[in-house]
Tab-separated table of C-alpha atoms in Angstrom:
chain	number	residue	atom	x	y	z
T	1	UNK	CA	-0.194	-0.034	-0.185
T	2	UNK	CA	1.487	3.762	-0.128
T	3	UNK	CA	0.292	7.033	0.945
T	4	UNK	CA	-3.240	7.818	1.501
T	5	UNK	CA	-3.342	11.784	0.765
T	6	UNK	CA	-1.457	14.075	-0.809
T	7	UNK	CA	0.744	15.068	2.590
T	8	UNK	CA	1.635	11.210	3.103
T	9	UNK	CA	3.294	11.412	0.012
T	10	UNK	CA	5.365	13.821	1.347
T	11	UNK	CA	6.574	12.526	4.173
T	12	UNK	CA	6.832	9.162	2.370
T	13	UNK	CA	9.314	10.739	-0.250
T	14	UNK	CA	10.996	13.292	2.463
T	15	UNK	CA	11.480	9.589	4.509
T	16	UNK	CA	13.791	8.127	2.213
T	17	UNK	CA	16.078	10.604	2.576
T	18	UNK	CA	16.501	9.508	5.372
T	19	UNK	CA	15.877	5.852	6.003
T	20	UNK	CA	17.708	4.109	3.848
T	21	UNK	CA	14.503	0.791	4.476
T	22	UNK	CA	11.258	3.565	4.623
T	23	UNK	CA	8.170	1.317	4.378
T	24	UNK	CA	4.222	2.453	3.856
T	25	UNK	CA	1.061	1.261	5.721
T	26	UNK	CA	2.874	-0.352	8.657
T	27	UNK	CA	1.515	-2.039	10.293
T	28	UNK	CA	0.936	-2.288	14.402
T	29	UNK	CA	-0.560	-5.167	16.457
T	30	UNK	CA	-1.351	-5.189	19.837
T	31	UNK	CA	-1.817	-8.864	21.643
T	32	UNK	CA	-2.558	-9.942	18.101
T	33	UNK	CA	-4.860	-7.637	17.058
T	34	UNK	CA	-4.776	-4.723	14.586
T	35	UNK	CA	-3.829	-1.297	16.332
T	36	UNK	CA	-2.899	0.351	13.169
T	37	UNK	CA	-1.692	1.171	10.654
T	38	UNK	CA	1.391	4.107	10.646
T	39	UNK	CA	2.304	6.105	7.539
T	40	UNK	CA	5.663	5.048	6.872
T	41	UNK	CA	9.245	4.062	8.669
T	42	UNK	CA	11.501	1.534	9.280
T	43	UNK	CA	9.796	-1.900	11.292
T	44	UNK	CA	13.744	-3.632	11.301
T	45	UNK	CA	14.566	0.206	14.101
T	46	UNK	CA	11.149	0.546	14.888
T	47	UNK	CA	10.759	4.172	13.757
T	48	UNK	CA	8.038	5.460	13.016
T	49	UNK	CA	6.071	8.875	10.824
T	50	UNK	CA	3.143	9.113	11.156
T	51	UNK	CA	1.238	12.494	10.089
T	52	UNK	CA	-1.264	14.264	11.692
T	53	UNK	CA	-4.095	16.271	9.890
T	54	UNK	CA	-6.543	18.603	11.076
T	55	UNK	CA	-8.368	15.257	12.288
T	56	UNK	CA	-6.111	14.063	14.754
T	57	UNK	CA	-7.037	17.818	16.815
T	58	UNK	CA	-9.939	16.015	17.156
T	59	UNK	CA	-11.127	15.389	20.999
T	60	UNK	CA	-11.632	11.159	20.700
T	61	UNK	CA	-9.177	10.735	17.815
T	62	UNK	CA	-6.822	12.986	19.575
T	63	UNK	CA	-7.353	9.902	23.113
T	64	UNK	CA	-7.411	7.213	21.068
T	65	UNK	CA	-3.511	8.564	18.831
T	66	UNK	CA	-2.486	9.125	22.447
T	67	UNK	CA	-3.236	5.108	23.855
T	68	UNK	CA	-2.386	4.270	20.138
T	69	UNK	CA	1.466	5.888	20.268
T	70	UNK	CA	1.579	5.035	23.800
T	71	UNK	CA	1.682	1.399	23.571
T	72	UNK	CA	3.881	1.599	20.342
T	73	UNK	CA	6.801	3.222	22.546
T	74	UNK	CA	5.344	0.462	24.563
T	75	UNK	CA	7.105	-1.866	22.079
T	76	UNK	CA	10.306	0.071	20.875
T	77	UNK	CA	9.249	2.534	18.383
T	78	UNK	CA	10.047	5.819	18.435
T	79	UNK	CA	6.993	7.679	17.172
T	80	UNK	CA	7.061	10.799	15.817
T	81	UNK	CA	4.630	12.630	14.782
T	82	UNK	CA	4.377	15.154	12.246
T	83	UNK	CA	2.158	18.231	11.014
T	84	UNK	CA	1.485	20.072	8.036
T	85	UNK	CA	4.806	22.498	9.493
T	86	UNK	CA	7.116	20.058	9.677
T	87	UNK	CA	6.199	18.803	5.686
T	88	UNK	CA	6.675	23.105	4.890
T	89	UNK	CA	9.880	23.206	7.197
T	90	UNK	CA	11.634	19.899	7.090
T	91	UNK	CA	14.958	20.315	8.357
T	92	UNK	CA	14.397	19.519	11.782
T	93	UNK	CA	11.733	17.185	11.100
T	94	UNK	CA	14.668	15.432	9.342
T	95	UNK	CA	17.714	16.475	11.438
T	96	UNK	CA	15.771	13.648	14.492
T	97	UNK	CA	15.533	10.958	11.960
T	98	UNK	CA	18.765	11.142	10.891
T	99	UNK	CA	19.710	11.411	15.005
T	100	UNK	CA	17.128	8.449	15.625
T	101	UNK	CA	18.414	6.361	12.939
T	102	UNK	CA	21.578	6.834	13.926
T	103	UNK	CA	21.134	5.970	17.737
T	104	UNK	CA	19.400	3.038	16.880
T	105	UNK	CA	21.910	2.358	14.373
T	106	UNK	CA	24.966	1.745	16.790
T	107	UNK	CA	22.212	-0.092	19.604
T	108	UNK	CA	20.902	3.159	21.247
T	109	UNK	CA	17.632	1.489	22.170
T	110	UNK	CA	15.939	2.988	25.160
T	111	UNK	CA	12.599	0.801	25.932
């Protein structure tokens, strides 16, 4: 599967600049049940990037997102929530992804 929206496509293209094995629509399970799909990331390094548009500002969605990210972090994932501002000026975003790739590639994963 590919990206679902133009901002997710932009995120996928940006991610490919710093993730050598960028994968889209990564399935995340909890207790054998589907929890969510992550827009793009590197499953081997457990790096996840999720684009959050306006719908993520709604209370119910924010509550669900918070639970999802907590579960993922408990599973050892590094989750970066990405907004329109990150995509428009991606320098800080790319820097934080690069830094995490370097940490995880060196084995410095914090659970």
